[in-house]
Coordinates of C-alpha atoms in Angstrom, one line a residue:
Chain N
M9 CA -0.2 0.2 -0.2
M10 CA 3.0 2.5 1.5
K11 CA 4.9 1.6 -2.4
T12 CA 2.2 2.2 -4.3
L13 CA 1.4 5.2 -3.0
L14 CA 5.2 6.2 -3.3
A15 CA 5.2 5.5 -7.1
L16 CA 2.2 7.2 -7.5
L17 CA 3.8 10.6 -5.6
L18 CA 7.1 10.0 -7.2
L19 CA 5.1 9.5 -11.1
I20 CA 3.0 12.7 -10.8
I21 CA 6.8 14.8 -9.0
V22 CA 7.8 13.7 -12.6
M23 CA 5.2 14.9 -14.6
L24 CA 5.1 17.8 -13.1
S25 CA 8.8 18.7 -14.0
F26 CA 7.7 17.7 -17.5
T27 CA 4.7 20.5 -17.0
I28 CA 6.0 23.4 -15.0
K29 CA 8.6 25.0 -17.5
G30 CA 9.4 27.5 -14.6
P31 CA 10.9 31.5 -15.0
F32 CA 11.8 33.5 -17.4
T33 CA 14.1 36.4 -18.0
I34 CA 14.6 38.4 -20.7
P35 CA 17.7 38.2 -22.1
V36 CA 19.8 41.2 -23.1
P37 CA 21.9 40.5 -26.1
E38 CA 25.7 41.1 -25.9
G39 CA 26.9 45.6 -25.3
W40 CA 23.1 46.2 -24.9
P41 CA 22.2 47.6 -22.1
K42 CA 19.1 46.7 -19.1
P43 CA 16.0 46.1 -20.0
L44 CA 13.6 49.2 -19.0
Y45 CA 10.9 46.7 -17.9
R46 CA 10.0 46.7 -14.4
S47 CA 6.1 45.1 -12.9
K48 CA 5.4 44.6 -9.3
D49 CA 3.4 41.2 -10.0
N50 CA 4.3 39.9 -13.2
T51 CA 7.4 37.5 -13.4
L52 CA 7.8 35.8 -17.1
T53 CA 7.1 32.4 -17.0
E54 CA 7.4 29.9 -20.1
E55 CA 3.7 29.1 -19.4
R56 CA 2.8 33.4 -19.2
I57 CA 4.5 33.8 -21.6
E58 CA 2.8 30.9 -24.2
I59 CA -0.8 31.9 -22.9
G60 CA 0.5 35.4 -23.8
R61 CA 1.2 33.5 -27.7
I62 CA -2.3 32.0 -27.9
L63 CA -3.9 35.6 -26.8
F64 CA -2.1 37.9 -29.6
Y65 CA -4.0 35.4 -32.9
D66 CA -7.0 34.6 -31.3
N67 CA -10.0 36.7 -33.0
R68 CA -12.3 36.1 -29.5
L69 CA -10.3 39.2 -28.1
S70 CA -12.7 41.1 -30.6
Q71 CA -15.9 42.0 -30.9
N72 CA -17.1 40.5 -34.0
N73 CA -14.6 37.1 -32.7
M74 CA -12.9 38.2 -36.5
I75 CA -9.5 40.3 -35.4
S76 CA -7.1 39.4 -33.5
C77 CA -3.7 41.4 -32.4
A78 CA -1.5 39.8 -35.3
S79 CA -4.2 41.3 -37.7
C80 CA -2.4 44.1 -37.6
H81 CA 0.6 42.9 -36.4
S82 CA 1.9 39.9 -38.4
S83 CA 5.2 38.2 -37.8
Y84 CA 6.4 38.2 -41.3
N85 CA 6.4 41.3 -40.9
A86 CA 8.2 42.0 -37.9
F87 CA 4.9 42.4 -36.0
A88 CA 4.0 45.6 -38.2
H89 CA 1.0 46.0 -41.2
T90 CA 2.1 46.0 -44.0
D91 CA 0.5 47.7 -47.4
H92 CA -1.5 49.0 -44.9
A93 CA -0.9 53.6 -43.9
L94 CA -2.9 53.9 -41.6
S95 CA -4.5 50.5 -39.4
H96 CA -6.8 48.2 -40.3
G97 CA -8.9 46.8 -37.8
I98 CA -12.7 45.4 -37.7
H99 CA -15.4 46.1 -39.7
D100 CA -12.1 47.0 -41.7
A101 CA -12.8 50.8 -40.2
I102 CA -9.3 52.1 -41.0
G103 CA -7.7 54.2 -38.0
N104 CA -5.8 57.0 -37.9
R105 CA -1.9 55.8 -37.2
N106 CA 0.2 53.0 -38.4
A107 CA 0.7 49.9 -37.1
P108 CA 4.1 50.1 -35.4
A109 CA 7.0 46.5 -35.5
L110 CA 6.4 44.8 -32.0
F111 CA 10.4 44.7 -31.1
N112 CA 12.8 44.8 -27.6
L113 CA 9.9 46.5 -26.2
A114 CA 11.5 45.4 -22.5
W115 CA 13.7 48.6 -23.4
Q116 CA 10.9 51.3 -24.0
T117 CA 9.5 53.1 -21.1
S118 CA 6.7 54.9 -23.5
F119 CA 4.4 53.2 -26.1
M120 CA 2.6 54.2 -29.1
W121 CA 3.5 57.3 -31.8
D122 CA 2.2 59.0 -29.0
G123 CA 3.2 57.6 -25.7
A124 CA -0.1 57.1 -24.1
I125 CA 1.0 54.0 -22.7
H126 CA 3.8 54.4 -19.7
H127 CA 3.4 50.5 -19.1
L128 CA 3.1 47.1 -21.1
D129 CA 0.6 45.7 -19.1
A130 CA -1.8 47.5 -19.8
Q131 CA -1.0 48.5 -23.5
A132 CA -3.3 46.0 -24.6
L133 CA -6.5 47.2 -23.1
S134 CA -6.5 50.3 -26.0
P135 CA -6.5 48.0 -29.5
I136 CA -9.2 45.0 -27.7
T137 CA -11.3 49.0 -26.5
H138 CA -10.2 51.1 -29.8
P139 CA -13.8 50.7 -31.7
K140 CA -12.2 50.7 -34.9
E141 CA -9.4 47.9 -33.6
M142 CA -11.3 45.5 -31.8
N143 CA -14.4 47.2 -30.1
E144 CA -14.3 44.5 -27.0
T145 CA -14.9 44.1 -23.4
L146 CA -12.2 43.3 -20.7
E147 CA -15.0 42.1 -19.0
H148 CA -16.6 40.4 -21.6
I149 CA -13.2 38.2 -23.4
V150 CA -12.7 37.2 -20.0
I151 CA -16.7 36.2 -20.1
K152 CA -15.9 34.5 -23.7
L153 CA -12.1 32.2 -21.8
R154 CA -13.8 31.3 -18.7
Q155 CA -15.6 29.2 -20.9
D156 CA -13.2 27.2 -23.3
K157 CA -11.6 24.1 -21.6
N158 CA -8.1 24.8 -23.0
Y159 CA -8.1 28.2 -21.7
R160 CA -8.7 26.6 -18.1
I161 CA -6.4 24.5 -17.7
K162 CA -4.0 27.4 -19.3
F163 CA -4.0 29.4 -17.1
M164 CA -3.8 26.2 -14.5
N165 CA -0.7 25.2 -15.5
A166 CA 0.7 28.9 -15.3
Y167 CA -1.1 30.3 -11.8
G168 CA -1.5 26.8 -10.2
D169 CA -5.3 28.3 -10.3
S170 CA -7.8 28.6 -13.0
M171 CA -8.7 32.2 -12.7
I172 CA -9.2 33.7 -16.0
T173 CA -9.4 37.8 -15.3
G174 CA -8.5 40.9 -16.5
E175 CA -5.7 41.2 -15.1
R176 CA -3.7 37.9 -16.3
I177 CA -4.5 38.4 -19.6
L178 CA -3.2 41.6 -19.5
K179 CA -0.2 40.5 -17.8
C180 CA 0.1 37.7 -20.1
I181 CA -0.5 39.6 -23.6
A182 CA 2.6 41.6 -21.8
Q183 CA 5.2 39.2 -21.5
F184 CA 5.0 37.6 -25.2
T185 CA 5.2 40.5 -26.4
L186 CA 8.1 41.2 -24.5
T187 CA 10.0 37.9 -25.4
L188 CA 10.2 40.1 -29.5
I189 CA 13.3 40.6 -29.0
S190 CA 15.5 41.9 -32.7
S191 CA 19.2 40.9 -31.7
D192 CA 20.1 38.9 -34.8
A193 CA 20.3 41.3 -37.5
K194 CA 23.5 41.1 -40.4
Y195 CA 24.7 44.4 -38.1
D196 CA 24.8 42.2 -35.1
L197 CA 26.9 40.0 -36.7
V198 CA 29.4 42.7 -37.5
K199 CA 29.0 43.7 -34.1
K200 CA 30.0 40.3 -32.8
G201 CA 33.4 40.0 -35.3
M202 CA 31.3 37.0 -37.2
Q203 CA 31.1 38.8 -40.2
Q204 CA 32.3 41.7 -42.4
F205 CA 30.6 44.5 -43.5
T206 CA 31.0 45.5 -47.8
P207 CA 32.9 48.9 -47.7
Q208 CA 28.8 50.2 -48.8
E209 CA 27.5 49.2 -46.3
Q210 CA 30.0 50.6 -43.8
R211 CA 30.0 53.6 -46.0
G212 CA 26.8 53.7 -45.2
Y213 CA 27.4 53.3 -41.3
R214 CA 29.2 56.2 -41.9
L215 CA 26.5 58.7 -42.7
Y216 CA 24.3 57.2 -40.7
K217 CA 26.7 58.1 -37.9
T218 CA 26.9 61.6 -38.8
H219 CA 23.0 62.3 -39.3
C220 CA 21.3 59.3 -38.2
A221 CA 22.5 58.3 -35.3
S222 CA 21.2 61.1 -32.7
C223 CA 17.8 59.7 -32.5
H224 CA 17.9 56.2 -33.6
T225 CA 21.0 55.8 -31.2
E226 CA 22.2 52.4 -31.5
P227 CA 22.2 49.3 -30.4
L228 CA 18.6 49.5 -30.4
F229 CA 18.2 52.1 -33.2
S230 CA 15.9 54.4 -31.6
S231 CA 16.3 56.8 -28.4
Y232 CA 12.8 56.2 -27.4
T233 CA 12.6 59.8 -27.4
F234 CA 9.6 62.3 -28.6
K235 CA 10.6 63.3 -31.0
N236 CA 10.0 65.6 -34.4
N237 CA 11.7 65.0 -38.2
G238 CA 9.9 67.6 -39.9
L239 CA 6.7 65.8 -41.3
Q240 CA 4.3 68.7 -42.5
P241 CA 0.7 67.6 -40.6
D242 CA -2.0 65.9 -42.2
P243 CA -4.5 68.3 -42.1
I244 CA -7.4 66.0 -42.7
L245 CA -5.6 63.5 -38.9
N246 CA -3.9 66.8 -37.7
D247 CA -1.9 64.5 -35.2
L248 CA -0.3 66.7 -32.3
G249 CA 0.9 63.4 -31.5
H250 CA 2.8 64.1 -27.8
F251 CA 0.6 67.2 -27.0
R252 CA -2.1 64.8 -26.4
I253 CA -0.5 63.1 -23.5
T254 CA 1.2 66.2 -21.8
Q255 CA -0.6 69.0 -23.3
N256 CA 2.3 70.9 -23.3
P257 CA 2.7 73.0 -26.2
A258 CA 6.6 72.0 -26.9
D259 CA 5.6 68.6 -27.4
S260 CA 2.9 69.0 -30.0
F261 CA 3.5 67.1 -33.1
L262 CA 6.8 65.3 -31.3
F263 CA 6.4 61.5 -32.1
K264 CA 7.8 58.3 -30.9
V265 CA 11.7 58.1 -32.2
P266 CA 10.7 54.3 -34.1
S267 CA 13.5 51.9 -34.8
L268 CA 15.4 51.2 -37.4
R269 CA 16.1 47.7 -37.8
N270 CA 14.2 45.6 -39.9
L271 CA 13.0 48.2 -42.3
E272 CA 13.0 45.6 -44.8
Y273 CA 10.0 44.6 -44.1
T274 CA 8.0 47.1 -41.7
Y275 CA 7.1 49.7 -44.8
P276 CA 4.8 51.8 -45.1
Y277 CA 7.0 54.8 -43.0
M278 CA 5.9 57.1 -40.9
H279 CA 3.3 58.0 -38.1
D280 CA 0.6 57.5 -40.9
G281 CA 2.4 55.9 -43.1
R282 CA 3.6 58.1 -45.3
F283 CA 6.0 56.9 -47.2
K284 CA 6.3 53.0 -48.6
R285 CA 9.7 52.6 -49.6
I286 CA 13.3 54.1 -47.5
R287 CA 14.5 55.8 -50.3
D288 CA 10.9 58.1 -50.0
V289 CA 12.3 59.0 -47.0
L290 CA 15.9 59.5 -47.3
D291 CA 14.2 62.2 -49.6
H292 CA 12.3 63.7 -47.5
Y293 CA 14.8 63.9 -44.6
T294 CA 17.2 65.7 -47.2
G295 CA 14.4 67.9 -48.4
L296 CA 12.9 68.7 -45.8
N297 CA 12.3 72.3 -44.9
R298 CA 14.5 73.2 -41.6
D299 CA 12.5 75.9 -41.0
L300 CA 9.8 74.0 -39.5
P301 CA 8.4 75.4 -36.3
H302 CA 8.8 72.4 -34.5
L303 CA 11.5 70.0 -36.3
S304 CA 14.1 69.1 -33.9
K305 CA 17.5 70.5 -33.1
E306 CA 19.5 67.8 -34.5
L307 CA 17.6 68.0 -38.3
K308 CA 18.1 71.8 -38.2
P309 CA 21.7 71.6 -40.0
P310 CA 21.8 71.4 -43.5
L311 CA 21.9 67.1 -44.7
N312 CA 22.9 66.4 -48.1
L313 CA 23.7 63.2 -49.5
S314 CA 24.7 62.4 -53.3
P315 CA 22.6 59.6 -55.1
D316 CA 25.5 57.6 -54.4
Q317 CA 25.1 57.9 -50.6
K318 CA 22.2 57.5 -50.5
V319 CA 22.6 53.5 -51.7
E320 CA 25.0 52.8 -49.3
L321 CA 23.1 54.8 -46.8
I322 CA 20.2 52.1 -47.9
S323 CA 22.8 49.1 -47.9
F324 CA 23.8 50.0 -44.3
L325 CA 20.0 50.2 -43.6
L326 CA 19.3 47.0 -45.1
T327 CA 21.3 44.8 -42.6
L328 CA 19.6 45.3 -39.9
S329 CA 16.9 44.0 -41.4
D330 CA 16.7 40.7 -38.5
K331 CA 16.0 37.3 -40.9
K332 CA 16.1 35.0 -37.6
F333 CA 13.4 37.3 -35.6
V334 CA 11.1 38.0 -38.8
F335 CA 10.7 33.8 -39.0
N336 CA 10.8 32.0 -35.7
T337 CA 8.4 30.0 -35.1
D338 CA 8.7 30.7 -31.3
Y339 CA 6.9 34.2 -32.8
T340 CA 4.1 32.7 -35.0
Y341 CA 0.9 31.3 -34.7
P342 CA 0.3 28.5 -32.0
K343 CA -0.8 25.9 -34.1
E344 CA -0.7 22.7 -30.9
F345 CA -3.5 24.6 -29.7
P346 CA -6.6 23.5 -31.5
Y347 CA -9.0 26.6 -32.0
S348 CA -11.1 27.2 -34.8
Y349 CA -11.0 31.0 -33.8
M350 CA -6.7 31.6 -33.9
N351 CA -5.5 33.9 -36.5
K352 CA -3.2 32.3 -38.9
Chain K
M13 CA -44.2 5.6 12.4
S14 CA -45.8 9.5 11.8
N15 CA -44.5 9.7 15.0
I16 CA -41.4 8.7 15.0
R17 CA -40.6 10.8 11.7
I18 CA -41.4 13.8 13.6
K19 CA -39.1 13.4 16.2
T20 CA -36.3 13.0 13.3
I21 CA -36.7 16.1 11.5
Y22 CA -37.6 17.4 15.3
N23 CA -33.9 15.6 15.6
I24 CA -32.1 17.5 13.0
L25 CA -34.0 20.6 13.1
L26 CA -32.9 20.9 17.7
N27 CA -29.2 19.9 15.8
L28 CA -28.5 22.9 13.5
Y29 CA -30.6 25.3 15.3
F30 CA -27.7 25.4 18.0
P31 CA -24.8 25.9 15.3
L32 CA -26.9 27.9 13.2
I33 CA -27.5 29.9 16.6
L34 CA -23.8 29.8 17.8
I35 CA -21.9 30.8 14.2
A36 CA -24.7 34.0 14.1
G37 CA -23.4 35.0 17.3
F38 CA -19.7 34.6 16.5
N39 CA -20.6 36.3 13.4
S40 CA -21.8 38.9 15.3
V41 CA -19.4 39.6 18.3
Y42 CA -17.2 39.2 15.1
A43 CA -18.8 41.8 13.0
Q44 CA -18.5 44.3 16.4
T45 CA -15.3 44.5 17.5
Y46 CA -14.1 44.5 13.8
P47 CA -12.8 48.6 13.8
Q48 CA -14.2 49.3 10.2
L49 CA -14.7 51.9 7.0
S50 CA -18.1 53.3 5.8
W51 CA -19.2 55.0 2.5
H52 CA -22.5 57.6 3.0
V53 CA -23.0 59.5 -0.2
T54 CA -25.8 62.4 0.1
L55 CA -26.5 66.3 -1.5
N56 CA -26.6 67.6 1.0
E57 CA -29.4 66.0 4.1
I58 CA -30.4 63.7 1.0
E59 CA -29.7 60.1 0.4
I60 CA -27.9 59.5 -2.9
S61 CA -29.9 56.4 -4.4
P62 CA -28.2 55.4 -8.8
G63 CA -30.5 55.9 -11.4
R64 CA -33.1 57.5 -8.8
K65 CA -33.2 61.4 -10.3
I66 CA -33.8 63.8 -7.0
P67 CA -33.8 67.7 -5.9
Y68 CA -30.3 69.4 -6.3
G69 CA -31.1 72.7 -3.7
T70 CA -33.6 74.8 -2.9
E71 CA -34.0 75.6 -6.5
G72 CA -35.7 73.5 -8.7
D73 CA -33.2 71.7 -10.3
S74 CA -32.5 68.1 -10.1
L75 CA -30.1 66.1 -9.9
R76 CA -29.5 62.1 -11.7
V77 CA -26.3 60.0 -10.5
N78 CA -26.0 56.8 -12.9
V79 CA -22.1 56.2 -11.8
L80 CA -20.0 56.6 -8.7
R81 CA -17.3 55.0 -8.1
F82 CA -13.6 55.4 -6.5
Y83 CA -11.0 54.5 -5.4
I84 CA -9.1 54.4 -1.6
S85 CA -6.0 52.9 -0.6
D86 CA -3.5 52.9 1.9
I87 CA -5.8 52.9 5.1
T88 CA -4.0 53.3 7.8
L89 CA -4.9 53.4 11.5
F90 CA -3.1 55.9 13.7
R91 CA -2.3 56.9 17.3
N92 CA -0.8 60.0 19.0
G93 CA 0.0 60.5 15.5
T94 CA 2.1 57.7 15.3
L95 CA 1.3 54.8 12.9
L96 CA -0.1 52.0 14.2
A97 CA -1.7 49.7 11.3
K98 CA -1.6 49.1 7.4
D99 CA -4.4 47.2 4.8
S100 CA -3.1 44.4 3.5
I101 CA -5.7 45.2 0.8
A102 CA -3.1 48.1 -1.6
S103 CA -7.1 49.7 -2.8
H104 CA -10.5 49.3 -2.7
L105 CA -12.7 49.7 -5.3
I106 CA -16.0 51.7 -3.4
D107 CA -18.5 51.3 -5.8
F108 CA -22.6 53.0 -5.4
A109 CA -23.7 50.7 -6.5
N110 CA -22.3 48.0 -4.7
R111 CA -23.7 47.9 -1.3
S112 CA -21.2 45.4 -0.1
S113 CA -17.8 47.9 -1.5
L114 CA -19.5 50.8 0.7
T115 CA -17.7 49.5 4.3
Q116 CA -14.1 48.6 4.4
H117 CA -13.2 46.3 7.6
L118 CA -10.0 47.9 8.9
P119 CA -6.8 46.7 10.5
D120 CA -7.4 45.0 13.5
E121 CA -5.6 47.7 16.2
Q122 CA -8.3 48.5 19.2
E123 CA -6.4 51.5 20.3
F124 CA -6.8 54.3 17.0
D125 CA -7.6 57.5 16.7
S126 CA -6.9 58.5 13.5
I127 CA -7.5 57.0 9.6
G128 CA -5.4 58.5 7.1
F129 CA -5.7 57.2 3.5
V130 CA -5.2 58.0 -0.2
L131 CA -7.9 58.5 -2.1
G132 CA -6.7 57.5 -5.3
V133 CA -4.7 54.7 -6.6
D134 CA -1.1 54.9 -5.5
S135 CA 0.9 56.1 -8.2
L136 CA 4.2 54.1 -6.8
L137 CA 1.3 51.1 -7.9
Q138 CA 0.4 52.2 -11.6
E139 CA 4.6 53.3 -11.9
Y140 CA 4.4 49.1 -12.0
G141 CA 1.7 48.7 -14.3
I142 CA -1.6 46.9 -13.1
G143 CA -2.7 45.0 -10.0
K144 CA -5.6 42.7 -9.2
A145 CA -8.8 41.7 -7.3
D146 CA -10.0 45.8 -7.2
L147 CA -7.5 47.1 -9.9
D148 CA -7.4 44.7 -12.5
P149 CA -9.2 46.9 -15.7
V150 CA -12.2 44.9 -16.3
N151 CA -13.5 47.6 -13.2
G152 CA -13.2 50.0 -16.4
M153 CA -11.7 52.0 -14.1
Y154 CA -8.7 51.9 -15.5
W155 CA -7.9 54.3 -19.1
T156 CA -8.1 52.6 -21.8
W157 CA -6.3 55.2 -24.5
Q158 CA -3.7 55.8 -22.3
T159 CA -2.0 54.2 -19.3
G160 CA -3.1 54.7 -15.5
Y161 CA -6.3 54.1 -13.0
I162 CA -9.6 56.4 -13.2
H163 CA -9.2 57.9 -9.3
F164 CA -13.2 59.0 -9.8
K165 CA -16.2 58.1 -11.6
L166 CA -18.7 60.2 -11.4
E167 CA -21.6 59.6 -14.6
G168 CA -25.2 61.7 -14.2
V169 CA -27.3 64.7 -15.9
F170 CA -27.6 67.8 -13.7
Y171 CA -31.3 68.8 -14.9
P172 CA -31.7 72.8 -14.2
K173 CA -35.0 74.3 -13.9
F174 CA -34.6 76.5 -16.6
S175 CA -32.2 75.3 -18.5
S176 CA -32.0 72.2 -21.0
E177 CA -30.4 69.3 -19.2
K178 CA -26.4 69.1 -18.4
E179 CA -24.7 65.3 -19.0
I180 CA -22.0 64.8 -16.0
T181 CA -18.6 62.5 -17.2
L182 CA -16.4 63.1 -14.8
H183 CA -13.7 60.9 -14.7
L184 CA -10.4 61.9 -12.5
G185 CA -7.6 60.8 -12.6
G186 CA -3.6 61.3 -13.5
Y187 CA -0.7 60.1 -11.6
Q188 CA 2.7 61.9 -13.2
T189 CA 2.8 66.4 -12.9
P190 CA 1.1 68.6 -13.3
H191 CA -1.9 66.5 -13.4
Q192 CA -1.4 64.4 -10.6
T193 CA -5.3 64.3 -9.0
I194 CA -4.2 61.9 -5.8
Q195 CA -5.6 63.5 -2.9
Q196 CA -4.4 62.7 1.0
L197 CA -7.1 62.3 3.2
K198 CA -6.8 62.3 7.8
F199 CA -9.2 61.9 10.1
A200 CA -9.9 62.2 13.9
C201 CA -12.0 58.2 14.5
S202 CA -12.5 56.5 17.6
P203 CA -11.9 53.0 17.4
Y204 CA -14.8 51.0 19.1
H205 CA -17.5 53.1 16.2
K206 CA -18.8 52.2 12.8
N207 CA -16.2 55.1 11.6
C208 CA -19.0 56.5 8.2
L209 CA -17.5 59.4 6.1
N210 CA -19.7 61.6 4.4
L211 CA -19.8 62.1 1.3
N212 CA -21.7 65.0 0.2
L213 CA -21.8 65.5 -3.7
Y214 CA -23.6 68.7 -3.3
P215 CA -20.7 71.5 -2.8
F216 CA -18.6 69.2 -5.1
I217 CA -21.1 69.6 -8.5
N218 CA -21.6 72.6 -7.6
Y219 CA -18.0 72.9 -8.2
A220 CA -17.5 71.4 -11.2
L221 CA -20.9 73.8 -12.3
K222 CA -19.3 77.0 -11.5
S223 CA -16.2 76.5 -13.4
D224 CA -17.9 74.6 -16.2
A225 CA -16.4 70.9 -16.0
L226 CA -18.9 68.8 -16.3
Q227 CA -16.9 66.7 -18.9
I228 CA -13.8 65.5 -18.1
M229 CA -12.0 62.3 -19.2
S230 CA -7.7 62.7 -19.5
P231 CA -5.8 63.7 -17.0
C232 CA -5.4 67.4 -16.4
L233 CA -5.4 71.0 -15.3
K234 CA -8.9 70.6 -13.9
A235 CA -9.4 67.2 -13.1
V236 CA -6.6 68.5 -10.1
E237 CA -8.9 71.5 -8.7
L238 CA -11.7 69.1 -8.8
S239 CA -10.5 66.5 -7.1
A240 CA -8.4 69.1 -4.6
N241 CA -12.3 70.0 -3.8
L242 CA -13.8 66.9 -3.4
T243 CA -11.5 66.2 -1.0
Q244 CA -13.6 68.9 1.0
C245 CA -16.8 67.1 0.5
I246 CA -15.5 64.6 3.0
H247 CA -16.4 64.2 6.5
P248 CA -16.9 62.0 9.3
E249 CA -20.9 61.9 10.8

């Protein structure tokens, strides 16, 4: 009797050791600063990240069960939304801004083009409830997901009880997006001494350092501060940027500096998706009106690039494409989750 | 046969009766000794109830409050100015439509003479993201388009006697300067009583009407002003 009990206990322990995968630490690529993400009560674990990944692809996060996060943030586009200048949500509603690429979020403290969100744990609430994005309530999502046995099992494994709460849903999504790290571009291999730039890329790198690095700073290729890069405001959208959040007139028309990593996959560019090609962006920087009142000081000095220099700069920018990131199957839709609602 | 049946039923009832009496008795003793803080929302002397139109002042205006919810956080008990105990729950959501939320159990201390708390959600907690239970964003007290809790939410309609009705939507919040709306409060009180605080909405709504601030849905300087005014409308009963 005692023996069978012991054997059973042993079996349970062995089984548990298979299911509990345990804590997860955000890996810090060589030479990168420490991640800035901090939370009192959102310990990353493999199980929670997995739930976050499933949620990211689950259409039930929207009111008509047809839109998921992945509808606008596709892994194959470094989690941006190509082809659409402005985001494209529920019932084909067109939003006001371009869906940004999602990676290296653990190194940021402000989210959205205008910095409306200060904490990643709270971020998903915004698209979920936005009438032109998913148009759903967190309350209703909780009701929908509680009916699903598969989720209940996942939450049981991740939290020790099967309670599905709004807080847990948001935090799991944040955990998944924190794991989206892009640090395996050719540029990174060159930095590690494993590859070399071509002479053309090397010249492009020098141009980047002179003209772009003050805002698009290495190694993340963004300072993640708010700047104005001289775009003429669109009179219809009339997007005031960071001002909307701070209500400080000095912040009018400032937008978060986006990273230059993965540009190859994330077109169109800028907060309103106005440029389709990298070449258009460079033409903007060389041709812009330096007297614009909101233009940030880094762009006040004239910037002239010959056609050859533009090609060099583009060839450098393309060394920031991270194929390994874009095709990483840890980030694609979770095939093993048996689901008719999944966005494939 | 029937006699036996009656006897068994009687026995069962008797067996249930004493434990029930005991539990009930214990419960009432327990409730009495546990100090409490409770809330009473009025418009001057008139009790407010959700969704009901009630007279506002003496000029013939009226008011209907549909939603009234707010957070209190960091409840602390003091004696002679020194800290005695802190509530183990970070924040409580007080929802006027949910009777049980109008009373909070205080830490089990008998000798306190004043009670302090924060009206709103602690800014440190907000820096760290989102919380659980009463702080779960599922409660509709978290802004969706930006970061931060709504500390105080009042929705209703003001019906002036001589002009058309005015919607009231006051979502007061903001935890970063200069739009910080969190308010610190402290009251003298007695540990042996059910400590009751009266929130009188009359002066508050009067202030909002005068400053033409009936629609606030984001952190701003008006929200800071109104939040400061709100603390003037809370008094021990």
